[in-house]
Short mmCIF file of C-alpha atoms and ligand atoms in Angstrom, two decimals:
data_model
loop_
_atom_site.label_atom_id
_atom_site.label_comp_id
_atom_site.label_asym_id
_atom_site.label_seq_id
_atom_site.Cartn_x
_atom_site.Cartn_y
_atom_site.Cartn_z
CA MET A 407 176.26 228.33 84.94
CA LEU A 408 175.29 225.65 87.37
CA MET A 409 174.68 222.22 85.82
CA ALA A 410 175.39 223.48 82.31
CA GLY A 411 176.86 220.10 81.42
CA VAL A 412 173.71 218.25 82.35
CA ALA A 413 171.42 220.61 80.45
CA LEU A 414 173.49 220.62 77.30
CA ALA A 415 173.85 216.87 77.36
CA SER A 416 170.08 216.42 77.51
CA ALA A 417 169.40 218.94 74.72
CA ALA A 418 172.11 217.36 72.61
CA GLY A 419 170.32 214.04 73.13
CA PHE A 420 167.30 215.47 71.36
CA ALA A 421 169.40 216.93 68.59
CA ALA A 422 171.06 213.55 68.08
CA SER A 423 167.68 211.88 67.50
CA ALA A 424 166.96 214.31 64.67
CA HIS A 425 167.03 213.14 61.06
CA ALA A 426 169.60 214.27 58.52
CA ALA A 427 166.96 216.12 56.47
CA ASP A 428 165.72 218.11 59.45
CA ASP A 429 165.67 221.87 59.23
CA LYS A 430 168.06 222.94 61.97
CA THR A 431 166.73 226.47 62.19
CA VAL A 432 164.80 227.98 65.06
CA GLN A 433 162.56 230.78 63.84
CA MET A 434 161.45 232.90 66.76
CA LEU A 435 159.03 235.80 66.86
CA HIS A 436 159.46 238.17 69.83
CA TRP A 437 159.39 241.80 70.95
CA TRP A 438 162.69 241.79 72.82
CA THR A 439 164.35 244.73 71.09
CA SER A 440 165.60 246.92 73.98
CA GLY A 441 169.22 246.68 75.19
CA GLY A 442 168.44 244.49 78.19
CA GLU A 443 166.01 242.30 76.27
CA ALA A 444 168.42 241.71 73.39
CA ALA A 445 171.18 240.79 75.86
CA ALA A 446 168.90 238.21 77.46
CA LEU A 447 167.90 236.74 74.12
CA ASN A 448 171.57 236.35 73.24
CA VAL A 449 171.87 233.80 76.06
CA LEU A 450 169.34 231.60 74.26
CA LYS A 451 170.83 232.13 70.81
CA GLY A 452 174.23 231.16 72.23
CA ASP A 453 172.95 227.97 73.90
CA LEU A 454 171.24 226.83 70.69
CA ALA A 455 174.23 227.69 68.53
CA LYS A 456 176.35 225.40 70.72
CA GLU A 457 173.99 222.59 69.75
CA GLY A 458 174.19 223.37 66.05
CA PHE A 459 170.90 225.25 65.60
CA ALA A 460 170.74 228.40 63.51
CA TRP A 461 168.66 231.33 64.71
CA LYS A 462 166.17 233.06 62.44
CA ASP A 463 165.11 236.20 64.24
CA VAL A 464 161.63 237.71 63.80
CA PRO A 465 161.76 240.79 66.05
CA VAL A 466 158.70 243.04 66.19
CA ALA A 467 159.44 246.18 68.22
CA GLY A 468 156.90 247.50 70.70
CA GLY A 469 156.87 246.95 74.45
CA GLY A 470 154.09 244.77 75.77
CA GLY A 471 153.96 242.91 72.46
CA GLU A 472 150.99 244.50 70.70
CA GLY A 473 152.75 244.76 67.33
CA ALA A 474 154.24 241.31 67.77
CA MET A 475 150.83 239.76 68.32
CA THR A 476 149.52 241.37 65.12
CA ALA A 477 152.51 240.05 63.16
CA LEU A 478 152.06 236.59 64.66
CA LYS A 479 148.40 236.52 63.71
CA ALA A 480 149.30 237.26 60.11
CA MET A 481 151.98 234.54 59.98
CA VAL A 482 149.67 231.93 61.46
CA ALA A 483 146.79 232.94 59.17
CA ALA A 484 149.12 232.57 56.17
CA GLY A 485 149.93 229.01 57.27
CA ASN A 486 153.49 230.00 58.01
CA PRO A 487 153.89 229.93 61.81
CA PRO A 488 157.26 230.47 63.45
CA THR A 489 158.92 227.58 65.31
CA ALA A 490 157.91 229.43 68.44
CA SER A 491 156.69 232.85 69.53
CA GLN A 492 157.08 234.86 72.68
CA ILE A 493 153.55 235.09 74.01
CA LEU A 494 151.55 236.16 77.06
CA GLY A 495 148.82 234.29 78.91
CA TYR A 496 145.47 234.13 77.17
CA PHE A 497 146.96 234.77 73.72
CA ALA A 498 148.45 231.27 73.99
CA VAL A 499 145.13 229.83 75.16
CA ASP A 500 143.45 231.27 72.05
CA TYR A 501 145.99 229.67 69.68
CA ALA A 502 145.75 226.37 71.54
CA GLU A 503 141.96 226.37 71.33
CA ALA A 504 142.18 227.10 67.61
CA GLY A 505 144.39 223.99 67.23
CA LYS A 506 147.42 225.99 66.12
CA LEU A 507 149.89 224.69 68.70
CA GLY A 508 152.01 221.54 68.64
CA ASP A 509 152.60 218.95 71.32
CA ILE A 510 155.75 218.71 73.40
CA THR A 511 154.25 216.53 76.14
CA SER A 512 156.75 213.68 75.71
CA LEU A 513 159.63 216.01 76.56
CA ALA A 514 157.65 217.64 79.39
CA THR A 515 156.91 214.25 80.91
CA LYS A 516 160.47 213.00 80.56
CA GLU A 517 161.80 216.17 82.22
CA ASN A 518 159.02 216.32 84.83
CA TRP A 519 158.12 219.97 84.20
CA ALA A 520 154.76 219.55 85.94
CA LYS A 521 156.63 219.17 89.23
CA VAL A 522 158.72 222.34 88.95
CA VAL A 523 156.49 224.89 87.20
CA PRO A 524 153.85 226.64 89.40
CA THR A 525 150.38 225.19 88.80
CA ALA A 526 149.02 228.67 88.02
CA LEU A 527 151.33 228.86 84.99
CA GLN A 528 150.50 225.37 83.75
CA LYS A 529 147.02 226.63 82.94
CA PHE A 530 148.72 228.57 80.12
CA THR A 531 151.44 226.11 79.08
CA THR A 532 149.11 223.11 78.71
CA THR A 533 145.81 222.35 77.01
CA ASN A 534 143.80 219.35 78.18
CA GLY A 535 146.93 218.01 79.85
CA LYS A 536 149.11 218.46 76.72
CA TRP A 537 152.13 220.78 76.90
CA ASP A 538 152.22 223.28 74.02
CA ALA A 539 154.26 226.16 75.46
CA VAL A 540 157.24 226.64 77.75
CA PRO A 541 157.54 229.36 80.42
CA VAL A 542 160.78 231.28 80.04
CA ASN A 543 160.49 233.39 83.16
CA ILE A 544 158.23 234.95 85.74
CA HIS A 545 158.05 238.72 85.49
CA SER A 546 155.96 240.79 87.83
CA VAL A 547 154.55 244.23 87.36
CA ASN A 548 154.23 245.49 90.94
CA TRP A 549 157.70 246.97 91.32
CA VAL A 550 159.17 250.46 91.59
CA TRP A 551 162.72 251.19 90.39
CA ILE A 552 164.52 254.03 92.16
CA ASN A 553 167.77 255.85 91.47
CA LYS A 554 169.61 255.49 94.78
CA ALA A 555 171.75 258.63 94.54
CA VAL A 556 168.68 260.72 93.77
CA LEU A 557 166.79 259.16 96.68
CA GLU A 558 169.65 260.05 99.00
CA LYS A 559 169.98 263.53 97.58
CA ILE A 560 166.34 264.31 98.34
CA GLY A 561 166.52 262.61 101.75
CA GLY A 562 163.90 259.98 100.86
CA THR A 563 163.32 256.49 102.22
CA GLU A 564 161.41 253.41 101.05
CA PRO A 565 157.71 254.28 100.67
CA LYS A 566 155.54 251.59 102.27
CA THR A 567 152.10 252.96 101.47
CA PHE A 568 150.54 254.85 98.60
CA ASP A 569 150.46 258.03 100.70
CA GLU A 570 154.16 257.67 101.51
CA PHE A 571 154.79 257.21 97.80
CA ILE A 572 153.03 260.49 97.04
CA ALA A 573 155.03 262.22 99.81
CA LEU A 574 158.25 260.89 98.27
CA LEU A 575 157.25 262.10 94.80
CA ASP A 576 156.53 265.53 96.33
CA LYS A 577 160.03 265.61 97.80
CA ALA A 578 161.53 264.91 94.37
CA LYS A 579 159.40 267.62 92.80
CA ALA A 580 160.49 270.14 95.42
CA ALA A 581 164.13 269.23 94.70
CA GLY A 582 163.67 269.88 90.98
CA VAL A 583 163.94 266.24 89.91
CA ILE A 584 161.34 264.62 87.63
CA PRO A 585 159.56 262.45 90.20
CA LEU A 586 158.01 259.76 87.98
CA ALA A 587 159.48 258.49 84.72
CA LEU A 588 156.60 257.25 82.64
CA GLY A 589 156.05 256.10 79.13
CA GLY A 590 152.57 257.27 78.21
CA GLN A 591 151.46 254.33 76.09
CA PRO A 592 148.24 252.44 76.86
CA TRP A 593 149.95 249.19 77.92
CA GLN A 594 152.34 251.03 80.25
CA GLU A 595 149.60 253.02 81.95
CA ALA A 596 147.49 249.90 82.33
CA THR A 597 150.47 247.98 83.71
CA MET A 598 150.95 250.71 86.33
CA PHE A 599 147.23 250.69 87.12
CA ASP A 600 147.41 246.97 88.01
CA SER A 601 149.66 247.96 90.91
CA VAL A 602 147.59 250.99 91.88
CA VAL A 603 144.46 248.82 92.14
CA ALA A 604 146.23 246.16 94.25
CA SER A 605 147.63 248.90 96.49
CA THR A 606 144.34 250.76 96.85
CA GLY A 607 142.03 247.79 97.37
CA GLY A 608 144.34 244.95 98.39
CA ILE A 609 145.05 241.78 96.44
CA GLU A 610 141.67 240.15 97.23
CA PHE A 611 139.91 243.16 95.75
CA TYR A 612 142.19 242.98 92.69
CA LYS A 613 141.22 239.32 92.21
CA LYS A 614 137.52 240.02 92.63
CA ALA A 615 137.63 242.82 90.09
CA PHE A 616 140.05 241.50 87.48
CA VAL A 617 140.06 237.73 87.79
CA ASP A 618 136.38 237.23 88.70
CA LEU A 619 135.19 240.36 86.82
CA ASP A 620 132.77 240.95 89.68
CA GLU A 621 130.69 243.90 88.55
CA SER A 622 130.16 245.28 92.05
CA ALA A 623 133.94 245.40 92.52
CA LEU A 624 134.52 246.94 89.08
CA LYS A 625 132.18 249.83 89.82
CA SER A 626 132.90 250.11 93.56
CA ASP A 627 134.14 253.14 95.47
CA THR A 628 137.43 251.28 95.83
CA MET A 629 137.81 251.16 92.03
CA LYS A 630 136.92 254.86 91.88
CA LYS A 631 139.58 255.56 94.49
CA SER A 632 142.04 253.53 92.41
CA PHE A 633 141.37 255.79 89.42
CA ASP A 634 141.73 258.85 91.67
CA ASN A 635 145.08 257.50 92.87
CA LEU A 636 146.15 256.94 89.27
CA ALA A 637 145.25 260.56 88.49
CA LYS A 638 147.43 261.69 91.41
CA LEU A 639 150.43 259.96 89.84
CA LYS A 640 149.99 261.84 86.58
CA ALA A 641 150.90 265.07 88.34
CA TYR A 642 154.46 263.78 88.83
CA THR A 643 155.34 262.96 85.22
CA ASP A 644 157.28 265.31 82.93
CA PRO A 645 155.47 267.11 80.08
CA ASN A 646 156.97 264.80 77.43
CA PHE A 647 155.68 261.50 78.78
CA ALA A 648 153.07 260.80 76.09
CA GLY A 649 154.08 258.02 73.70
CA ARG A 650 157.49 257.46 75.29
CA ASP A 651 158.89 253.91 75.13
CA TRP A 652 159.23 252.12 78.47
CA ASN A 653 163.00 251.68 78.17
CA LEU A 654 163.49 255.42 77.59
CA ALA A 655 161.62 256.02 80.83
CA THR A 656 163.96 253.53 82.53
CA ALA A 657 166.93 255.43 81.08
CA MET A 658 165.68 258.61 82.80
CA VAL A 659 165.99 256.84 86.16
CA ILE A 660 169.32 255.26 85.23
CA LYS A 661 170.74 258.70 84.41
CA GLY A 662 169.28 260.32 87.51
CA ASP A 663 167.01 262.65 85.54
CA ALA A 664 164.05 261.04 87.29
CA LEU A 665 163.61 259.41 90.70
CA VAL A 666 161.43 256.39 90.00
CA GLN A 667 159.72 254.25 87.40
CA VAL A 668 156.77 251.97 88.11
CA MET A 669 157.36 249.04 85.78
CA GLY A 670 157.68 245.28 85.53
CA ASP A 671 161.08 243.82 86.28
CA TRP A 672 162.14 243.88 82.64
CA ALA A 673 163.21 247.41 83.68
CA LYS A 674 165.97 245.78 85.71
CA GLY A 675 167.37 244.34 82.48
CA GLU A 676 168.03 247.92 81.33
CA PHE A 677 169.86 248.81 84.56
CA LYS A 678 171.98 245.67 84.08
CA ALA A 679 172.70 246.48 80.45
CA ALA A 680 173.91 249.91 81.65
CA ASN A 681 176.20 248.18 84.20
CA LYS A 682 174.23 249.45 87.17
CA GLU A 683 174.21 247.45 90.36
CA ALA A 684 171.14 246.59 92.45
CA GLY A 685 171.40 248.01 95.97
CA LYS A 686 174.26 250.32 95.00
CA ASP A 687 173.05 252.31 91.99
CA PHE A 688 169.38 251.48 92.07
CA LEU A 689 166.77 250.09 94.46
CA CYS A 690 163.81 247.83 93.83
CA TYR A 691 160.78 247.93 96.06
CA ARG A 692 157.37 246.40 95.61
CA PHE A 693 154.83 249.02 94.57
CA PRO A 694 153.93 250.62 97.93
CA GLY A 695 151.13 248.70 99.59
CA THR A 696 151.59 245.50 97.55
CA ASP A 697 154.51 243.78 99.30
CA GLY A 698 153.76 240.07 99.71
CA SER A 699 151.74 239.92 96.48
CA VAL A 700 153.10 239.13 93.04
CA ILE A 701 151.14 240.32 90.01
CA TYR A 702 152.81 238.17 87.40
CA ASN A 703 153.24 237.95 83.67
CA THR A 704 155.27 235.10 82.31
CA ASP A 705 156.89 235.15 78.90
CA MET A 706 156.16 231.85 77.25
CA PHE A 707 157.34 230.40 73.98
CA ALA A 708 154.26 229.01 72.24
CA MET A 709 155.21 225.97 70.18
CA PHE A 710 153.37 226.12 66.88
CA ASN A 711 152.24 223.22 64.75
CA VAL A 712 155.19 223.05 62.39
CA PRO A 713 155.97 220.50 59.65
CA ALA A 714 157.76 217.30 60.73
CA ASP A 715 161.20 218.45 59.56
CA ARG A 716 161.05 221.47 61.93
CA LYS A 717 160.01 219.54 65.04
CA ALA A 718 163.49 218.53 66.19
CA ALA A 719 164.55 222.18 66.30
CA GLN A 720 161.38 223.02 68.23
CA LEU A 721 162.08 220.32 70.81
CA ALA A 722 165.68 221.47 71.14
CA LEU A 723 164.42 225.02 71.79
CA ALA A 724 161.95 223.78 74.41
CA ASP A 725 164.58 221.63 76.08
CA ALA A 726 167.17 224.42 76.16
CA THR A 727 164.61 226.90 77.53
CA MET A 728 163.61 224.65 80.39
CA SER A 729 167.14 223.74 81.49
CA ILE A 730 168.07 224.88 84.98
CA SER A 731 171.25 226.56 83.77
CA PHE A 732 169.41 228.55 81.09
CA GLN A 733 166.62 229.61 83.44
CA SER A 734 169.27 231.04 85.75
CA ALA A 735 171.52 232.66 83.14
CA PHE A 736 168.69 234.16 81.05
CA ASN A 737 166.70 235.57 83.95
CA VAL A 738 169.74 237.14 85.61
CA VAL A 739 170.08 239.25 82.46
CA LYS A 740 166.36 239.73 81.73
CA GLY A 741 165.43 241.00 85.21
CA SER A 742 162.80 238.32 85.74
CA VAL A 743 162.98 235.21 87.90
CA PRO A 744 162.98 231.57 86.79
CA ALA A 745 159.72 229.85 85.93
CA ARG A 746 161.11 226.66 87.47
CA MET A 747 160.91 226.62 91.26
CA ASP A 748 164.07 224.50 91.60
CA VAL A 749 166.59 227.02 90.23
CA PRO A 750 169.02 228.28 92.90
CA ASP A 751 169.06 232.05 93.51
CA THR A 752 172.87 232.10 93.79
CA ALA A 753 173.57 233.98 90.57
CA PHE A 754 170.86 236.63 91.16
CA ASP A 755 171.29 240.14 92.61
CA ILE A 756 169.29 241.30 95.64
CA CYS A 757 166.27 242.24 93.53
CA GLY A 758 166.31 238.84 91.83
CA LYS A 759 166.67 237.07 95.18
CA LYS A 760 163.70 239.04 96.53
CA GLY A 761 161.76 238.27 93.34
CA ILE A 762 162.38 234.53 93.70
CA ALA A 763 161.43 234.52 97.39
CA ASP A 764 158.34 236.67 96.70
CA VAL A 765 157.06 234.28 94.01
CA LYS A 766 157.40 231.30 96.35
CA ALA A 767 155.74 233.07 99.27
CA ALA A 768 152.94 234.61 97.18
CA ASN A 769 152.28 231.27 95.51
CA ALA A 770 151.94 229.59 98.92
CA ASP A 771 149.71 232.40 100.27
CA GLY A 772 147.28 232.65 97.34
CA LYS A 773 148.76 236.04 96.42
CA PHE A 774 150.30 235.05 93.09
CA VAL A 775 147.90 236.70 90.68
CA GLY A 776 147.91 237.27 86.91
CA SER A 777 148.37 240.77 85.50
CA MET A 778 145.25 242.24 83.92
CA ALA A 779 147.29 244.59 81.74
CA GLN A 780 149.56 241.77 80.56
CA ASN A 781 146.84 239.30 79.53
CA TYR A 782 147.18 236.96 82.51
CA ALA A 783 143.86 237.77 84.19
CA GLN A 784 141.57 237.90 81.15
CA PRO A 785 141.56 237.12 77.42
CA PRO A 786 142.99 239.74 75.04
CA ALA A 787 139.65 241.41 74.20
CA VAL A 788 138.93 242.17 77.85
CA ALA A 789 142.52 243.22 78.57
CA GLY A 790 142.34 245.49 75.51
CA ALA A 791 139.14 247.10 76.81
CA TYR A 792 140.93 247.71 80.12
CA HIS A 793 143.92 249.37 78.39
CA ASP A 794 141.52 251.58 76.52
CA VAL A 795 139.60 252.88 79.51
CA VAL A 796 142.72 253.37 81.64
CA THR A 797 144.50 255.31 78.93
CA LYS A 798 141.46 257.46 78.10
CA PHE A 799 141.19 258.37 81.77
CA PHE A 800 144.91 259.01 82.12
CA HIS A 801 144.98 261.32 79.12
CA GLY A 802 141.83 263.18 80.15
CA GLU A 803 139.37 261.86 77.59
CA ILE A 804 137.40 260.29 80.43
CA LYS A 805 137.23 263.09 82.96
CA THR A 806 136.20 261.65 86.32
CA SER A 807 136.71 258.43 88.25
CA ASP A 808 132.93 258.11 88.33
CA SER A 809 132.74 257.93 84.54
CA ALA A 810 135.88 255.77 84.46
CA VAL A 811 134.24 252.95 86.39
CA THR A 812 131.06 253.22 84.31
CA GLU A 813 133.11 253.05 81.11
CA LEU A 814 135.19 250.16 82.50
CA VAL A 815 132.12 248.04 83.22
CA LYS A 816 130.63 248.91 79.83
CA ALA A 817 133.82 248.12 77.90
CA ILE A 818 134.46 244.87 79.75
CA ASN A 819 130.88 243.68 79.28
CA ALA A 820 131.08 244.41 75.56
CA ALA A 821 134.40 242.55 75.25
CA LYS A 822 133.70 239.39 77.21
C1 BGC B 776 157.15 241.18 78.44
C2 BGC B 776 158.59 241.43 78.76
C3 BGC B 776 159.09 242.61 77.96
C4 BGC B 776 158.19 243.81 78.17
C5 BGC B 776 158.61 245.06 77.45
C6 BGC B 776 156.33 242.44 78.54
O1 BGC B 776 155.04 242.22 78.06
O2 BGC B 776 156.62 240.21 79.29
O3 BGC B 776 159.39 240.32 78.48
O4 BGC B 776 160.42 242.88 78.32
O5 BGC B 776 156.89 243.48 77.75
O6 BGC B 776 158.81 244.84 76.11
#
């Protein structure tokens, strides 16, 4: 807990300036309900409790946050927003544009956040130069999580290309192990497809297709090949994959029932919660063919426009979240890496250290790119259209990669 003293002192400073009649409750909406996620959230609850703030939990189960975003919409529409909500990318932009978010710029300026948070993320944490959200972490989706004992048992090694990945999955299949642990829910399949596209076409192609929405890229042979590659992966799942929660898929790898899961680094939080050690019990590799690129999704806390008596608690939450000690302690447990670039990697395991180095390198090389599936490349309507087409293809409702690209272009054009 490096510099804990400094961080607590500064947050306490904000608490001290609060008025006696202030509501000292932080009401937080989130979808962190798995074992690893809850453990990470406890770090925040603990830090705020030390400063005298009570925690009012609004958990809405459902990986990827779909249910949470529906619940949030209802609270905001009823004029009863939470102090803050976990939120992804363009969802925050929408609330900001609708004038629903508050203003924490004075704290941001005092603490110099603009200097330490990557510019790419500030697009989502600020509106017209005003800070209205804080980035809790940087997750990335282009990872694979491998059970080390199973890998050794089947005589496998790190796959560096998509073809090597398929060869490795074949080895697992031949050895009678479930090769790929997957949760067949639209957001999970779409999250995996982000990586498949970056691997198949390269990160520049990914950007052209998903960030620029270039129609020629969206309907290209490369996009068709990406869908074909996605279809190949389906052959390695077990028959019960449909509808499975992401953390249950992680548990299959933890137990050694399956070799690998393709998932964002929140999966690492589950390994941690099960007392598994990176490098010893499990291995983390970038999705084959995407090393050097980071397809990110950052959890932010959107700061809603709350009445005056709730603002001190909101500022205390923002201040605690952005402290160097919290960004280290929370992300060690969550599986993500800090959103501040000045947090030492000392407390992180080898996957976390790689994650931190990867973010810095990718950011410098123009290879730090928002996740389409996780609402960091496009607004929710477009991301939703993407989920839809990917899942229909994966479950056989759209039968060929040819029709998949046609449907993708159609759905995206209708949504944008
Ligand atoms: C969030 C993670 C979360 C995951 C699964 C993602 O959208 O960014 O924080 O752990 O969903 O619930």
